[in-house]
């Protein structure tokens, strides 16, 4: 069962206007979308996106004239909204990472809890599967991916073991890959250091790389600023330190004012005319409470950041 992380916190942070236009850029199974719809008035509008065909199929079950869902990566948000004749919106939600249904569906290959095909594609209609990529990737590149995207200190040893293993037989299932990684790490880590499955970081790294998750995020963040109405909110929920760092730095940079010489008698509203500031950071990073983490273990790594489009006073 899919449980939306930081459900009420995220929708509250959007500061829904009943007649506003909103984008749920990562529909998943629609937990956030349904709550947004419950707060919209008759003239409000919600546009959902997802690159997972299964998520889009789930969204099509929502019969509401205020709602529509489109298949596509959120990096194509500007183009998709143009096709819908939407120029500006009042809020955008990015709930990053994989959804519970993706993890639980064995055929998707995101999890090693059950043996399944090594796929890992968020959009199953295109791109290489993890099995296809592992069959040809060079050892140096594989080690780099595991280190950079998985933050795995034994990345080089894991890459070597994978390359050696594939010469014996193709690596095509989740259990095969998980066992290769586990064998490497069990010989190098003390038992007390293994607080989660040894293959967690490697699976995460390959998934992030194959789906270009960081590249997608880097492309969509500037679009969000461009698409938001003044006073509109951007809400980003991250589950990985690299994603959170990117969102935090982007918001911080967009919220910084260019320094003008001291002594110039300008009020804040006047400073905005001479500044490149486009966002205002709202509050501090929000994490799931103890009860939510107890009910949904995925929530333990969630970090939510919020920013608001700056209103430029004329």
Tab-separated table of C-alpha atoms in Angstrom:
chain	number	residue	atom	x	y	z
A	1	UNK	CA	0.000	0.000	0.000
A	2	UNK	CA	1.314	3.447	-0.905
A	3	UNK	CA	1.500	5.972	1.915
A	4	UNK	CA	2.361	9.519	0.880
A	5	UNK	CA	5.203	10.893	2.988
A	6	UNK	CA	4.698	14.267	4.682
A	7	UNK	CA	1.213	14.342	3.163
A	8	UNK	CA	-0.389	17.131	5.185
A	9	UNK	CA	2.855	19.027	5.695
A	10	UNK	CA	3.460	19.237	1.934
A	11	UNK	CA	-0.075	20.279	1.003
A	12	UNK	CA	-0.188	22.802	3.854
A	13	UNK	CA	3.106	24.243	2.584
A	14	UNK	CA	1.557	24.840	-0.845
A	15	UNK	CA	-0.845	27.306	0.839
A	16	UNK	CA	-3.651	26.261	-1.508
A	17	UNK	CA	-5.789	29.009	-3.017
A	18	UNK	CA	-9.252	27.599	-3.828
A	19	UNK	CA	-9.194	29.015	-7.366
A	20	UNK	CA	-5.500	28.390	-7.966
A	21	UNK	CA	-3.666	26.183	-10.455
A	22	UNK	CA	-1.298	23.537	-9.075
A	23	UNK	CA	1.102	20.901	-10.366
A	24	UNK	CA	1.788	17.574	-8.666
A	25	UNK	CA	4.859	16.719	-10.707
A	26	UNK	CA	5.248	13.235	-9.204
A	27	UNK	CA	1.753	11.758	-8.953
A	28	UNK	CA	2.763	8.289	-7.687
A	29	UNK	CA	-0.535	6.914	-6.458
A	30	UNK	CA	-2.128	10.287	-5.872
A	31	UNK	CA	-2.052	10.815	-2.123
A	32	UNK	CA	-0.910	14.420	-2.392
A	33	UNK	CA	-3.109	15.065	-5.445
A	34	UNK	CA	-6.277	13.910	-3.715
A	35	UNK	CA	-5.633	16.142	-0.723
A	36	UNK	CA	-4.903	19.111	-2.990
A	37	UNK	CA	-8.182	18.491	-4.843
A	38	UNK	CA	-10.059	18.435	-1.542
A	39	UNK	CA	-8.865	21.993	-0.887
A	40	UNK	CA	-9.540	23.427	-4.333
A	41	UNK	CA	-12.721	25.261	-5.239
A	42	UNK	CA	-14.813	24.695	-8.352
A	43	UNK	CA	-12.558	26.892	-10.483
A	44	UNK	CA	-9.328	25.423	-9.169
A	45	UNK	CA	-7.155	23.169	-11.290
A	46	UNK	CA	-4.623	20.408	-10.642
A	47	UNK	CA	-2.246	19.029	-13.269
A	48	UNK	CA	-0.399	15.831	-12.385
A	49	UNK	CA	2.660	14.386	-14.114
A	50	UNK	CA	4.448	11.064	-13.835
A	51	UNK	CA	6.840	9.171	-16.063
A	52	UNK	CA	5.670	5.813	-14.722
A	53	UNK	CA	2.884	4.446	-16.973
A	54	UNK	CA	1.395	2.547	-14.010
A	55	UNK	CA	1.095	5.787	-12.043
A	56	UNK	CA	-0.590	7.513	-14.979
A	57	UNK	CA	-3.054	4.627	-15.301
A	58	UNK	CA	-3.844	4.976	-11.597
A	59	UNK	CA	-4.378	8.715	-12.002
A	60	UNK	CA	-6.803	8.230	-14.867
A	61	UNK	CA	-9.197	6.659	-12.369
A	62	UNK	CA	-9.743	10.095	-10.794
A	63	UNK	CA	-12.869	11.544	-12.385
A	64	UNK	CA	-12.791	15.263	-11.655
A	65	UNK	CA	-13.099	18.087	-14.183
A	66	UNK	CA	-10.505	20.066	-12.218
A	67	UNK	CA	-7.884	17.321	-12.658
A	68	UNK	CA	-5.793	15.909	-15.472
A	69	UNK	CA	-2.702	13.708	-15.600
A	70	UNK	CA	-0.005	13.470	-18.258
A	71	UNK	CA	2.690	10.894	-18.910
A	72	UNK	CA	6.142	12.462	-18.940
A	73	UNK	CA	9.205	13.447	-16.957
A	74	UNK	CA	8.876	16.564	-14.864
A	75	UNK	CA	11.874	17.984	-16.708
A	76	UNK	CA	9.355	18.500	-19.554
A	77	UNK	CA	6.984	20.442	-17.295
A	78	UNK	CA	7.150	23.697	-19.254
A	79	UNK	CA	6.296	21.963	-22.538
A	80	UNK	CA	3.484	19.899	-21.012
A	81	UNK	CA	1.897	22.981	-19.449
A	82	UNK	CA	2.177	24.866	-22.743
A	83	UNK	CA	0.278	22.049	-24.431
A	84	UNK	CA	-2.446	22.531	-21.815
A	85	UNK	CA	-2.473	26.322	-22.359
A	86	UNK	CA	-1.200	26.923	-18.837
A	87	UNK	CA	1.305	29.787	-18.575
A	88	UNK	CA	1.596	30.198	-14.816
A	89	UNK	CA	0.721	28.152	-11.712
A	90	UNK	CA	0.291	28.838	-8.005
A	91	UNK	CA	2.187	25.873	-6.630
A	92	UNK	CA	4.394	22.949	-7.620
A	93	UNK	CA	5.098	19.781	-5.630
A	94	UNK	CA	8.108	17.553	-6.328
A	95	UNK	CA	8.036	14.320	-4.312
A	96	UNK	CA	11.294	12.717	-5.422
A	97	UNK	CA	12.574	9.135	-5.448
A	98	UNK	CA	10.685	5.878	-5.908
A	99	UNK	CA	7.147	5.202	-4.721
A	100	UNK	CA	6.071	2.318	-2.519
A	101	UNK	CA	4.264	0.540	-5.415
A	102	UNK	CA	7.453	0.681	-7.480
A	103	UNK	CA	9.404	-0.888	-4.625
A	104	UNK	CA	6.758	-3.505	-3.942
A	105	UNK	CA	6.191	-4.606	-7.543
A	106	UNK	CA	8.720	-7.404	-8.091
A	107	UNK	CA	8.768	-6.976	-11.863
A	108	UNK	CA	10.101	-3.405	-11.549
A	109	UNK	CA	13.428	-4.544	-10.068
A	110	UNK	CA	13.873	-1.660	-7.631
A	111	UNK	CA	14.039	-3.841	-4.528
A	112	UNK	CA	16.085	-6.851	-3.494
A	113	UNK	CA	13.556	-8.065	-0.922
A	114	UNK	CA	12.187	-10.506	-3.504
A	115	UNK	CA	13.842	-11.955	-6.586
A	116	UNK	CA	12.763	-10.291	-9.804
A	117	UNK	CA	14.060	-9.009	-13.145
A	118	UNK	CA	16.710	-6.309	-12.873
A	119	UNK	CA	14.825	-3.457	-14.548
A	120	UNK	CA	14.873	-0.274	-12.385
A	121	UNK	CA	13.370	2.009	-15.058
A	122	UNK	CA	10.833	4.520	-13.802
A	123	UNK	CA	9.496	4.824	-17.340
A	124	UNK	CA	9.159	1.261	-18.586
A	125	UNK	CA	8.420	2.447	-22.130
A	126	UNK	CA	11.999	3.455	-22.915
A	127	UNK	CA	15.657	3.277	-21.936
A	128	UNK	CA	18.057	0.565	-20.820
A	129	UNK	CA	17.215	-1.800	-18.014
A	130	UNK	CA	19.718	-2.215	-15.204
A	131	UNK	CA	20.499	-5.713	-16.493
A	132	UNK	CA	21.279	-4.376	-19.978
A	133	UNK	CA	23.471	-1.624	-18.572
A	134	UNK	CA	25.400	-3.955	-16.247
A	135	UNK	CA	26.120	-6.279	-19.174
A	136	UNK	CA	28.247	-3.673	-20.964
A	137	UNK	CA	29.295	-0.929	-18.534
A	138	UNK	CA	33.022	-0.423	-18.007
A	139	UNK	CA	34.412	-1.148	-14.559
A	140	UNK	CA	35.653	2.409	-14.001
A	141	UNK	CA	32.289	3.925	-14.880
A	142	UNK	CA	30.425	1.421	-12.706
A	143	UNK	CA	32.667	2.223	-9.749
A	144	UNK	CA	32.141	5.942	-10.283
A	145	UNK	CA	28.348	5.574	-10.391
A	146	UNK	CA	28.260	3.512	-7.186
A	147	UNK	CA	30.543	5.965	-5.394
A	148	UNK	CA	28.950	9.201	-6.610
A	149	UNK	CA	25.271	8.270	-6.509
A	150	UNK	CA	25.372	5.671	-3.747
A	151	UNK	CA	28.030	7.332	-1.585
A	152	UNK	CA	29.459	3.848	-1.126
A	153	UNK	CA	33.025	3.726	0.213
A	154	UNK	CA	33.647	0.233	-1.196
A	155	UNK	CA	32.457	1.193	-4.683
A	156	UNK	CA	35.657	0.093	-6.448
A	157	UNK	CA	35.568	-3.379	-4.879
A	158	UNK	CA	31.879	-3.807	-5.663
A	159	UNK	CA	32.411	-2.784	-9.290
A	160	UNK	CA	35.251	-5.293	-9.670
A	161	UNK	CA	33.108	-8.077	-8.203
A	162	UNK	CA	30.223	-7.295	-10.574
A	163	UNK	CA	32.499	-7.301	-13.617
A	164	UNK	CA	34.028	-10.637	-12.587
A	165	UNK	CA	30.608	-12.145	-11.878
A	166	UNK	CA	29.162	-11.179	-15.269
A	167	UNK	CA	31.930	-13.109	-17.038
A	168	UNK	CA	30.533	-16.266	-15.429
A	169	UNK	CA	26.863	-15.556	-16.145
A	170	UNK	CA	24.664	-12.570	-17.030
A	171	UNK	CA	23.393	-10.578	-14.035
A	172	UNK	CA	19.683	-10.366	-14.750
A	173	UNK	CA	17.900	-10.617	-11.380
A	174	UNK	CA	17.797	-8.514	-8.243
A	175	UNK	CA	18.928	-11.374	-6.026
A	176	UNK	CA	22.006	-11.979	-8.172
A	177	UNK	CA	23.147	-8.379	-7.875
A	178	UNK	CA	22.287	-8.150	-4.187
A	179	UNK	CA	24.277	-11.277	-3.353
A	180	UNK	CA	27.354	-10.070	-5.264
A	181	UNK	CA	27.346	-6.789	-3.335
A	182	UNK	CA	26.604	-8.460	-0.015
A	183	UNK	CA	29.509	-10.860	-0.461
A	184	UNK	CA	31.900	-7.958	-0.976
A	185	UNK	CA	30.693	-5.934	1.982
A	186	UNK	CA	30.375	-8.787	4.467
A	187	UNK	CA	34.106	-9.358	4.145
A	188	UNK	CA	34.916	-5.675	4.744
A	189	UNK	CA	32.444	-4.362	7.281
A	190	UNK	CA	32.052	-5.211	10.895
A	191	UNK	CA	28.683	-6.708	11.667
A	192	UNK	CA	27.680	-3.720	13.774
A	193	UNK	CA	28.264	-1.428	10.795
A	194	UNK	CA	25.651	-3.189	8.681
A	195	UNK	CA	22.463	-1.427	9.765
A	196	UNK	CA	20.626	-2.075	6.493
A	197	UNK	CA	20.989	-4.457	3.573
A	198	UNK	CA	24.544	-4.219	2.156
A	199	UNK	CA	23.204	-3.717	-1.378
A	200	UNK	CA	21.063	-0.679	-0.529
A	201	UNK	CA	23.546	1.947	-1.682
A	202	UNK	CA	24.467	0.100	-4.886
A	203	UNK	CA	20.834	-0.395	-5.922
A	204	UNK	CA	20.140	3.260	-5.153
A	205	UNK	CA	23.130	4.410	-7.210
A	206	UNK	CA	22.228	2.367	-10.282
A	207	UNK	CA	18.599	3.513	-10.099
A	208	UNK	CA	19.545	7.189	-9.809
A	209	UNK	CA	21.992	6.910	-12.702
A	210	UNK	CA	19.704	4.983	-15.068
A	211	UNK	CA	16.787	7.312	-14.490
A	212	UNK	CA	18.968	10.443	-14.558
A	213	UNK	CA	17.275	11.586	-11.390
A	214	UNK	CA	19.733	14.333	-10.487
A	215	UNK	CA	19.832	15.622	-14.055
A	216	UNK	CA	16.032	15.688	-14.127
A	217	UNK	CA	15.952	17.677	-10.893
A	218	UNK	CA	18.545	20.165	-12.149
A	219	UNK	CA	16.414	20.757	-15.256
A	220	UNK	CA	13.066	21.190	-13.499
A	221	UNK	CA	14.039	23.549	-10.668
A	222	UNK	CA	14.651	26.588	-12.916
A	223	UNK	CA	11.408	25.812	-14.768
A	224	UNK	CA	9.517	25.882	-11.471
A	225	UNK	CA	10.720	29.411	-10.760
A	226	UNK	CA	9.762	30.502	-14.271
A	227	UNK	CA	6.294	28.945	-14.049
A	228	UNK	CA	5.271	30.126	-10.583
A	229	UNK	CA	3.064	33.146	-10.123
A	230	UNK	CA	4.328	35.728	-7.601
A	231	UNK	CA	3.547	34.283	-4.186
A	232	UNK	CA	3.366	30.743	-5.603
A	233	UNK	CA	5.019	27.947	-3.636
A	234	UNK	CA	7.586	25.300	-4.598
A	235	UNK	CA	7.651	22.250	-2.306
A	236	UNK	CA	10.383	19.625	-2.695
A	237	UNK	CA	10.471	16.343	-0.758
A	238	UNK	CA	13.795	14.499	-1.046
A	239	UNK	CA	14.849	11.059	0.142
A	240	UNK	CA	18.517	11.212	-0.781
A	241	UNK	CA	21.227	13.572	0.441
A	242	UNK	CA	22.330	14.493	-3.097
A	243	UNK	CA	18.790	15.510	-4.102
A	244	UNK	CA	18.256	17.458	-0.909
A	245	UNK	CA	21.574	19.248	-1.296
A	246	UNK	CA	20.657	20.252	-4.844
A	247	UNK	CA	17.248	21.588	-3.794
A	248	UNK	CA	18.698	23.423	-0.799
A	249	UNK	CA	21.484	25.099	-2.763
A	250	UNK	CA	19.135	26.039	-5.605
A	251	UNK	CA	16.639	27.661	-3.240
A	252	UNK	CA	19.371	29.404	-1.283
A	253	UNK	CA	20.958	30.858	-4.415
A	254	UNK	CA	17.596	31.942	-5.853
A	255	UNK	CA	16.753	33.601	-2.524
A	256	UNK	CA	19.968	35.598	-2.227
A	257	UNK	CA	20.021	39.276	-3.086
A	258	UNK	CA	22.846	40.836	-5.040
A	259	UNK	CA	24.797	43.132	-2.781
A	260	UNK	CA	24.544	46.836	-3.524
A	261	UNK	CA	26.935	49.463	-2.170
A	262	UNK	CA	26.248	50.391	1.448
A	263	UNK	CA	24.404	53.572	2.235
A	264	UNK	CA	21.982	53.522	-0.691
A	265	UNK	CA	18.617	54.585	0.830
A	266	UNK	CA	16.371	51.845	-0.590
A	267	UNK	CA	13.543	49.960	1.064
A	268	UNK	CA	13.216	46.180	0.632
A	269	UNK	CA	10.572	46.540	-2.084
A	270	UNK	CA	12.952	48.803	-4.003
A	271	UNK	CA	15.889	46.458	-3.565
A	272	UNK	CA	13.958	43.761	-5.429
A	273	UNK	CA	13.961	45.923	-8.559
A	274	UNK	CA	17.763	45.769	-8.638
A	275	UNK	CA	18.102	42.157	-7.513
A	276	UNK	CA	18.140	38.782	-9.233
A	277	UNK	CA	16.301	37.257	-6.282
A	278	UNK	CA	13.467	35.011	-7.457
A	279	UNK	CA	12.579	32.938	-4.378
A	280	UNK	CA	12.114	33.376	-0.661
A	281	UNK	CA	12.870	30.356	1.509
A	282	UNK	CA	9.944	29.487	3.777
A	283	UNK	CA	10.924	28.109	7.175
A	284	UNK	CA	13.458	25.389	7.819
A	285	UNK	CA	13.741	21.904	6.412
A	286	UNK	CA	10.885	19.677	7.626
A	287	UNK	CA	11.297	16.020	8.562
A	288	UNK	CA	8.724	13.352	9.330
A	289	UNK	CA	7.664	13.002	12.943
A	290	UNK	CA	8.272	9.954	15.072
A	291	UNK	CA	4.764	8.580	14.550
A	292	UNK	CA	4.968	8.830	10.758
A	293	UNK	CA	8.367	7.123	10.700
A	294	UNK	CA	6.954	4.328	12.861
A	295	UNK	CA	4.036	3.860	10.464
A	296	UNK	CA	6.092	4.273	7.270
A	297	UNK	CA	9.807	3.486	7.411
A	298	UNK	CA	10.399	5.311	4.086
A	299	UNK	CA	9.637	8.572	5.872
A	300	UNK	CA	12.790	8.394	7.998
A	301	UNK	CA	14.984	9.863	5.253
A	302	UNK	CA	12.477	12.413	3.922
A	303	UNK	CA	13.383	16.106	3.944
A	304	UNK	CA	10.955	18.782	2.764
A	305	UNK	CA	12.016	22.268	1.657
A	306	UNK	CA	9.713	25.122	0.697
A	307	UNK	CA	10.241	28.347	-1.213
A	308	UNK	CA	7.941	31.088	-2.454
A	309	UNK	CA	8.155	33.047	-5.698
A	310	UNK	CA	9.143	36.601	-4.894
A	311	UNK	CA	6.597	39.310	-5.631
A	312	UNK	CA	8.300	42.182	-7.411
A	313	UNK	CA	6.633	45.425	-6.416
A	314	UNK	CA	6.183	47.934	-9.157
